[in-house]
PDB file of C-alpha atoms in Angstrom:
ATOM      1  CA  MET E   1      12.239  19.580   7.859  1.00 35.00           C
ATOM      2  CA  LYS E   2      11.187  18.503  11.097  1.00 38.00           C
ATOM      3  CA  LEU E   3      12.808  14.893  11.892  1.00 44.00           C
ATOM      4  CA  ARG E   4      11.902  13.416  15.392  1.00 42.00           C
ATOM      5  CA  TRP E   5      14.088  11.155  15.925  1.00 43.00           C
ATOM      6  CA  ILE E   6      13.130   8.332  17.564  1.00 40.00           C
ATOM      7  CA  SER E   7      13.371   4.823  20.138  1.00 37.00           C
ATOM      8  CA  VAL E   8      13.707   1.722  18.414  1.00 34.00           C
ATOM      9  CA  PRO E   9      10.355   0.011  19.468  1.00 33.00           C
ATOM     10  CA  SER E  10       8.250   3.176  18.279  1.00 33.00           C
ATOM     11  CA  PHE E  11       9.304   2.662  14.301  1.00 39.00           C
ATOM     12  CA  LEU E  12       7.386   5.742  13.768  1.00 40.00           C
ATOM     13  CA  SER E  13       8.322   7.681  10.822  1.00 48.00           C
ATOM     14  CA  ASN E  14       8.325  11.263   9.605  1.00 57.00           C
ATOM     15  CA  ARG E  15       7.518  13.053   6.192  1.00 57.00           C
ATOM     16  CA  CYS E  16      10.636  14.827   5.449  1.00 57.00           C
ATOM     17  CA  PRO E  17      10.904  17.068   2.281  1.00 56.00           C
ATOM     18  CA  LYS E  18      14.044  16.570   0.221  1.00 58.00           C
ATOM     19  CA  LYS E  19      17.136  18.821  -0.135  1.00 63.00           C
ATOM     20  CA  PRO E  20      17.496  18.193   3.540  1.00 84.00           C
ATOM     21  CA  PHE E  21      20.719  16.620   5.097  1.00 91.00           C
ATOM     22  CA  LEU E  22      20.010  13.399   7.652  1.00 93.00           C
ATOM     23  CA  LEU E  23      23.223  13.714   8.298  1.00 95.00           C
ATOM     24  CA  GLU E  24      26.343  16.262   7.116  1.00 95.00           C
ATOM     25  CA  ALA E  25      29.695  15.055   6.174  1.00 96.00           C
ATOM     26  CA  GLY E  26      32.417  16.127   9.493  1.00 96.00           C
ATOM     27  CA  LYS E  27      29.379  14.819  12.641  1.00 97.00           C
ATOM     28  CA  VAL E  28      29.268  12.106  14.364  1.00 97.00           C
ATOM     29  CA  ALA E  29      26.535   9.400  13.211  1.00 96.00           C
ATOM     30  CA  ASN E  30      24.787   8.397  15.827  1.00 93.00           C
ATOM     31  CA  THR E  31      20.867   7.387  13.803  1.00 92.00           C
ATOM     32  CA  LEU E  32      20.794   4.567  10.953  1.00 91.00           C
ATOM     33  CA  PHE E  33      18.011   5.569   8.826  1.00 93.00           C
ATOM     34  CA  PHE E  34      15.484   3.529   6.702  1.00 90.00           C
ATOM     35  CA  ILE E  35      13.760   5.185   3.480  1.00 91.00           C
ATOM     36  CA  GLN E  36      10.476   3.632   3.996  1.00 90.00           C
ATOM     37  CA  LYS E  37       9.288   6.203   0.337  1.00 90.00           C
ATOM     38  CA  GLY E  38      11.858   8.107  -1.012  1.00 91.00           C
ATOM     39  CA  LEU E  39      15.652   8.599  -2.122  1.00 93.00           C
ATOM     40  CA  ALA E  40      18.988   9.478  -0.303  1.00 94.00           C
ATOM     41  CA  ARG E  41      22.420   9.305  -1.153  1.00 96.00           C
ATOM     42  CA  ALA E  42      25.372   8.740   0.405  1.00 97.00           C
ATOM     43  CA  PHE E  43      28.224  10.981  -0.568  1.00 97.00           C
ATOM     44  CA  TYR E  44      32.052  11.934  -0.742  1.00 97.00           C
ATOM     45  CA  ASN E  45      32.945  15.929  -1.129  1.00 95.00           C
ATOM     46  CA  GLN E  46      36.199  15.427  -2.733  1.00 93.00           C
ATOM     47  CA  ASP E  47      37.986  19.278  -3.273  1.00 93.00           C
ATOM     48  CA  GLY E  48      34.920  20.678  -3.669  1.00 91.00           C
ATOM     49  CA  GLU E  49      33.122  17.160  -6.282  1.00 94.00           C
ATOM     50  CA  GLU E  50      30.678  15.238  -5.352  1.00 96.00           C
ATOM     51  CA  ILE E  51      30.861  11.918  -5.796  1.00 96.00           C
ATOM     52  CA  THR E  52      28.102   9.942  -5.228  1.00 97.00           C
ATOM     53  CA  PHE E  53      28.451   5.583  -3.805  1.00 94.00           C
ATOM     54  CA  TYR E  54      25.234   4.643  -2.458  1.00 94.00           C
ATOM     55  CA  PHE E  55      21.660   5.285  -3.023  1.00 95.00           C
ATOM     56  CA  ALA E  56      18.676   4.304  -0.785  1.00 94.00           C
ATOM     57  CA  ILE E  57      15.371   4.241  -2.685  1.00 93.00           C
ATOM     58  CA  ASP E  58      11.817   2.962  -0.819  1.00 92.00           C
ATOM     59  CA  ARG E  59      12.801   0.807   1.317  1.00 91.00           C
ATOM     60  CA  GLN E  60      16.015   0.324   1.948  1.00 91.00           C
ATOM     61  CA  PHE E  61      18.833   1.903   4.908  1.00 92.00           C
ATOM     62  CA  ILE E  62      21.333   3.944   4.909  1.00 94.00           C
ATOM     63  CA  GLY E  63      23.660   5.305   6.654  1.00 94.00           C
ATOM     64  CA  SER E  64      27.824   5.887   7.533  1.00 95.00           C
ATOM     65  CA  VAL E  65      28.236   2.789   9.305  1.00 91.00           C
ATOM     66  CA  PRO E  66      32.052   3.129   9.810  1.00 93.00           C
ATOM     67  CA  SER E  67      30.681   6.197  12.098  1.00 95.00           C
ATOM     68  CA  LEU E  68      28.611   4.819  13.914  1.00 92.00           C
ATOM     69  CA  TYR E  69      31.117   1.651  14.706  1.00 90.00           C
ATOM     70  CA  SER E  70      33.542   3.774  15.523  1.00 94.00           C
ATOM     71  CA  GLY E  71      32.325   7.063  16.929  1.00 94.00           C
ATOM     72  CA  LYS E  72      34.210   8.866  14.459  1.00 97.00           C
ATOM     73  CA  PRO E  73      33.389  12.072  12.172  1.00 98.00           C
ATOM     74  CA  SER E  74      31.605  10.469   9.565  1.00 97.00           C
ATOM     75  CA  LEU E  75      33.006  11.025   6.058  1.00 97.00           C
ATOM     76  CA  CYS E  76      30.417  11.569   4.421  1.00 97.00           C
ATOM     77  CA  ALA E  77      27.028  12.956   4.360  1.00 97.00           C
ATOM     78  CA  ILE E  78      23.487  11.823   3.412  1.00 96.00           C
ATOM     79  CA  GLN E  79      20.987  13.742   1.832  1.00 94.00           C
ATOM     80  CA  LEU E  80      17.960  13.652   0.691  1.00 93.00           C
ATOM     81  CA  ILE E  81      17.221  13.573  -3.495  1.00 92.00           C
ATOM     82  CA  GLU E  82      13.007  13.537  -3.107  1.00 90.00           C
ATOM     83  CA  ASP E  83      10.489  13.940  -0.710  1.00 87.00           C
ATOM     84  CA  SER E  84      10.920  10.836   1.714  1.00 89.00           C
ATOM     85  CA  GLU E  85       9.077   8.563   4.580  1.00 89.00           C
ATOM     86  CA  VAL E  86      12.152   7.961   7.017  1.00 90.00           C
ATOM     87  CA  TYR E  87      12.348   6.089  10.370  1.00 89.00           C
ATOM     88  CA  ALA E  88      15.074   7.151  12.350  1.00 89.00           C
ATOM     89  CA  PHE E  89      17.007   4.920  14.577  1.00 87.00           C
ATOM     90  CA  ASN E  90      19.299   5.143  17.419  1.00 90.00           C
ATOM     91  CA  TYR E  91      21.673   3.059  16.441  1.00 89.00           C
ATOM     92  CA  GLN E  92      22.781   2.690  20.534  1.00 88.00           C
ATOM     93  CA  GLU E  93      18.815   2.114  20.908  1.00 88.00           C
ATOM     94  CA  PHE E  94      19.402  -0.931  18.461  1.00 86.00           C
ATOM     95  CA  GLU E  95      22.547  -2.492  19.616  1.00 86.00           C
ATOM     96  CA  SER E  96      20.186  -2.760  22.521  1.00 88.00           C
ATOM     97  CA  CYS E  97      17.296  -4.090  21.307  1.00 87.00           C
ATOM     98  CA  CYS E  98      19.013  -6.659  19.360  1.00 87.00           C
ATOM     99  CA  GLY E  99      20.792  -7.812  22.778  1.00 89.00           C
ATOM    100  CA  ARG E 100      17.396  -8.415  24.498  1.00 90.00           C
ATOM    101  CA  HIS E 101      15.212  -9.045  20.237  1.00 88.00           C
ATOM    102  CA  HIS E 102      17.174 -12.668  18.752  1.00 87.00           C
ATOM    103  CA  ASP E 103      14.712 -12.935  16.078  1.00 90.00           C
ATOM    104  CA  LEU E 104      16.162  -9.016  15.264  1.00 86.00           C
ATOM    105  CA  GLU E 105      19.872  -9.418  15.572  1.00 88.00           C
ATOM    106  CA  THR E 106      19.377 -12.102  12.844  1.00 89.00           C
ATOM    107  CA  ALA E 107      17.496  -9.754  10.907  1.00 86.00           C
ATOM    108  CA  ALA E 108      20.689  -7.294  11.417  1.00 85.00           C
ATOM    109  CA  ARG E 109      22.982  -9.412  10.786  1.00 87.00           C
ATOM    110  CA  LYS E 110      21.459 -11.065   7.627  1.00 89.00           C
ATOM    111  CA  LEU E 111      21.515  -7.430   6.829  1.00 84.00           C
ATOM    112  CA  SER E 112      24.453  -7.105   7.475  1.00 85.00           C
ATOM    113  CA  SER E 113      24.986  -9.969   5.593  1.00 90.00           C
ATOM    114  CA  ARG E 114      23.651  -8.776   1.991  1.00 86.00           C
ATOM    115  CA  VAL E 115      25.360  -4.458   2.471  1.00 84.00           C
ATOM    116  CA  ILE E 116      28.640  -6.048   1.717  1.00 87.00           C
ATOM    117  CA  LEU E 117      27.379  -8.518  -1.154  1.00 89.00           C
ATOM    118  CA  ARG E 118      25.801  -5.161  -2.800  1.00 85.00           C
ATOM    119  CA  GLU E 119      28.745  -2.813  -1.617  1.00 86.00           C
ATOM    120  CA  GLN E 120      31.545  -5.846  -2.903  1.00 91.00           C
ATOM    121  CA  GLU E 121      29.328  -6.390  -6.275  1.00 90.00           C
ATOM    122  CA  ARG E 122      29.531  -1.940  -7.204  1.00 87.00           C
ATOM    123  CA  ILE E 123      33.422  -3.351  -6.302  1.00 90.00           C
ATOM    124  CA  GLU E 124      34.090  -5.632  -8.922  1.00 92.00           C
ATOM    125  CA  SER E 125      31.171  -3.088 -11.222  1.00 90.00           C
ATOM    126  CA  LEU E 126      33.833  -0.968 -10.629  1.00 90.00           C
ATOM    127  CA  ARG E 127      36.878  -2.325 -11.702  1.00 93.00           C
ATOM    128  CA  LEU E 128      35.578  -4.755 -14.669  1.00 95.00           C
ATOM    129  CA  HIS E 129      32.927  -3.173 -16.288  1.00 95.00           C
ATOM    130  CA  THR E 130      32.846  -0.080 -18.514  1.00 95.00           C
ATOM    131  CA  ALA E 131      30.237   2.273 -17.863  1.00 94.00           C
ATOM    132  CA  LYS E 132      26.549   1.852 -19.258  1.00 95.00           C
ATOM    133  CA  GLU E 133      27.307  -1.513 -18.061  1.00 95.00           C
ATOM    134  CA  ARG E 134      27.789   0.392 -14.314  1.00 95.00           C
ATOM    135  CA  TYR E 135      24.866   2.271 -16.017  1.00 94.00           C
ATOM    136  CA  LEU E 136      22.880  -1.334 -17.152  1.00 93.00           C
ATOM    137  CA  LEU E 137      23.757  -2.333 -13.204  1.00 93.00           C
ATOM    138  CA  ALA E 138      22.134   0.930 -10.911  1.00 93.00           C
ATOM    139  CA  GLU E 139      19.595   0.363 -12.940  1.00 92.00           C
ATOM    140  CA  GLU E 140      18.823  -2.853 -12.467  1.00 91.00           C
ATOM    141  CA  LYS E 141      19.603  -2.418  -8.647  1.00 88.00           C
ATOM    142  CA  HIS E 142      17.664   1.456  -8.687  1.00 89.00           C
ATOM    143  CA  PRO E 143      15.001   1.156 -10.615  1.00 89.00           C
ATOM    144  CA  GLY E 144      13.419   4.168 -12.044  1.00 89.00           C
ATOM    145  CA  ILE E 145      16.840   5.238 -10.644  1.00 92.00           C
ATOM    146  CA  CYS E 146      17.175   7.716 -13.606  1.00 89.00           C
ATOM    147  CA  ASN E 147      13.357   9.529 -13.749  1.00 91.00           C
ATOM    148  CA  ARG E 148      14.799  10.495  -9.820  1.00 94.00           C
ATOM    149  CA  SER E 149      17.920  11.857  -9.429  1.00 95.00           C
ATOM    150  CA  PRO E 150      19.977  14.422 -11.012  1.00 94.00           C
ATOM    151  CA  LEU E 151      22.028  12.291 -13.672  1.00 94.00           C
ATOM    152  CA  LYS E 152      25.710  14.360 -12.047  1.00 96.00           C
ATOM    153  CA  TYR E 153      24.930  12.124  -8.962  1.00 96.00           C
ATOM    154  CA  ILE E 154      24.000   8.735 -10.731  1.00 96.00           C
ATOM    155  CA  ALA E 155      26.884   9.865 -13.127  1.00 96.00           C
ATOM    156  CA  SER E 156      29.058  10.109 -10.301  1.00 96.00           C
ATOM    157  CA  TYR E 157      27.962   6.186  -8.930  1.00 96.00           C
ATOM    158  CA  ILE E 158      29.420   4.849 -12.263  1.00 96.00           C
ATOM    159  CA  ALA E 159      32.237   7.073 -12.025  1.00 95.00           C
ATOM    160  CA  THR E 160      31.575   8.828 -15.738  1.00 95.00           C
ATOM    161  CA  SER E 161      31.060  12.263 -16.698  1.00 95.00           C
ATOM    162  CA  THR E 162      27.606  13.513 -17.141  1.00 94.00           C
ATOM    163  CA  VAL E 163      28.441  13.800 -20.728  1.00 95.00           C
ATOM    164  CA  SER E 164      29.001  10.516 -21.182  1.00 95.00           C
ATOM    165  CA  LEU E 165      25.739   9.573 -19.517  1.00 94.00           C
ATOM    166  CA  SER E 166      23.990  11.277 -21.548  1.00 93.00           C
ATOM    167  CA  ARG E 167      25.700   9.049 -24.506  1.00 94.00           C
ATOM    168  CA  ILE E 168      24.669   6.102 -22.798  1.00 93.00           C
ATOM    169  CA  ARG E 169      20.529   6.892 -22.279  1.00 91.00           C
ATOM    170  CA  ALA E 170      20.380   8.252 -26.173  1.00 89.00           C
ATOM    171  CA  GLY E 171      21.919   5.088 -27.283  1.00 83.00           C
ATOM    172  CA  ASN E 172      25.545   6.857 -28.165  1.00 66.00           C
ATOM    173  CA  GLN E 173      27.719   5.272 -26.239  1.00 61.00           C
TER     174      GLN E 173
END
């Protein structure tokens, strides 16, 4: 895989095969990614178990926001799940560009607000909904995800086991 890091003004993309890491846990993030076409996930590794907490699918952003903001090593890793077309933006250059182009800054702020709302909905889902309801919400938010991602990643994302997810999908729960 050869991913070319690009500056914000160029907006070039690169086709990337599935399975490469866009970010490894323990590395400082300096890049924000836009998944033009494809699928990526962000996950933690806890005691050898991968815990998926975010998917970016077709025309969505992904990055380690805490690491981008703090400059500290990322606790999460970001991995492509399928062959993807990815735009990579250096975060510092993006911030500089936002300072010069207020329309871009406004768009970035609105996007940030949507991400915050999405994550709040996810927290509420984990606290207030059954595994079946979480599965249906995941399918609603990410149409076709179950046909594009290994079920173990989806099960982790909705905080259930692969066995339970299989039962849910079969209509047995």
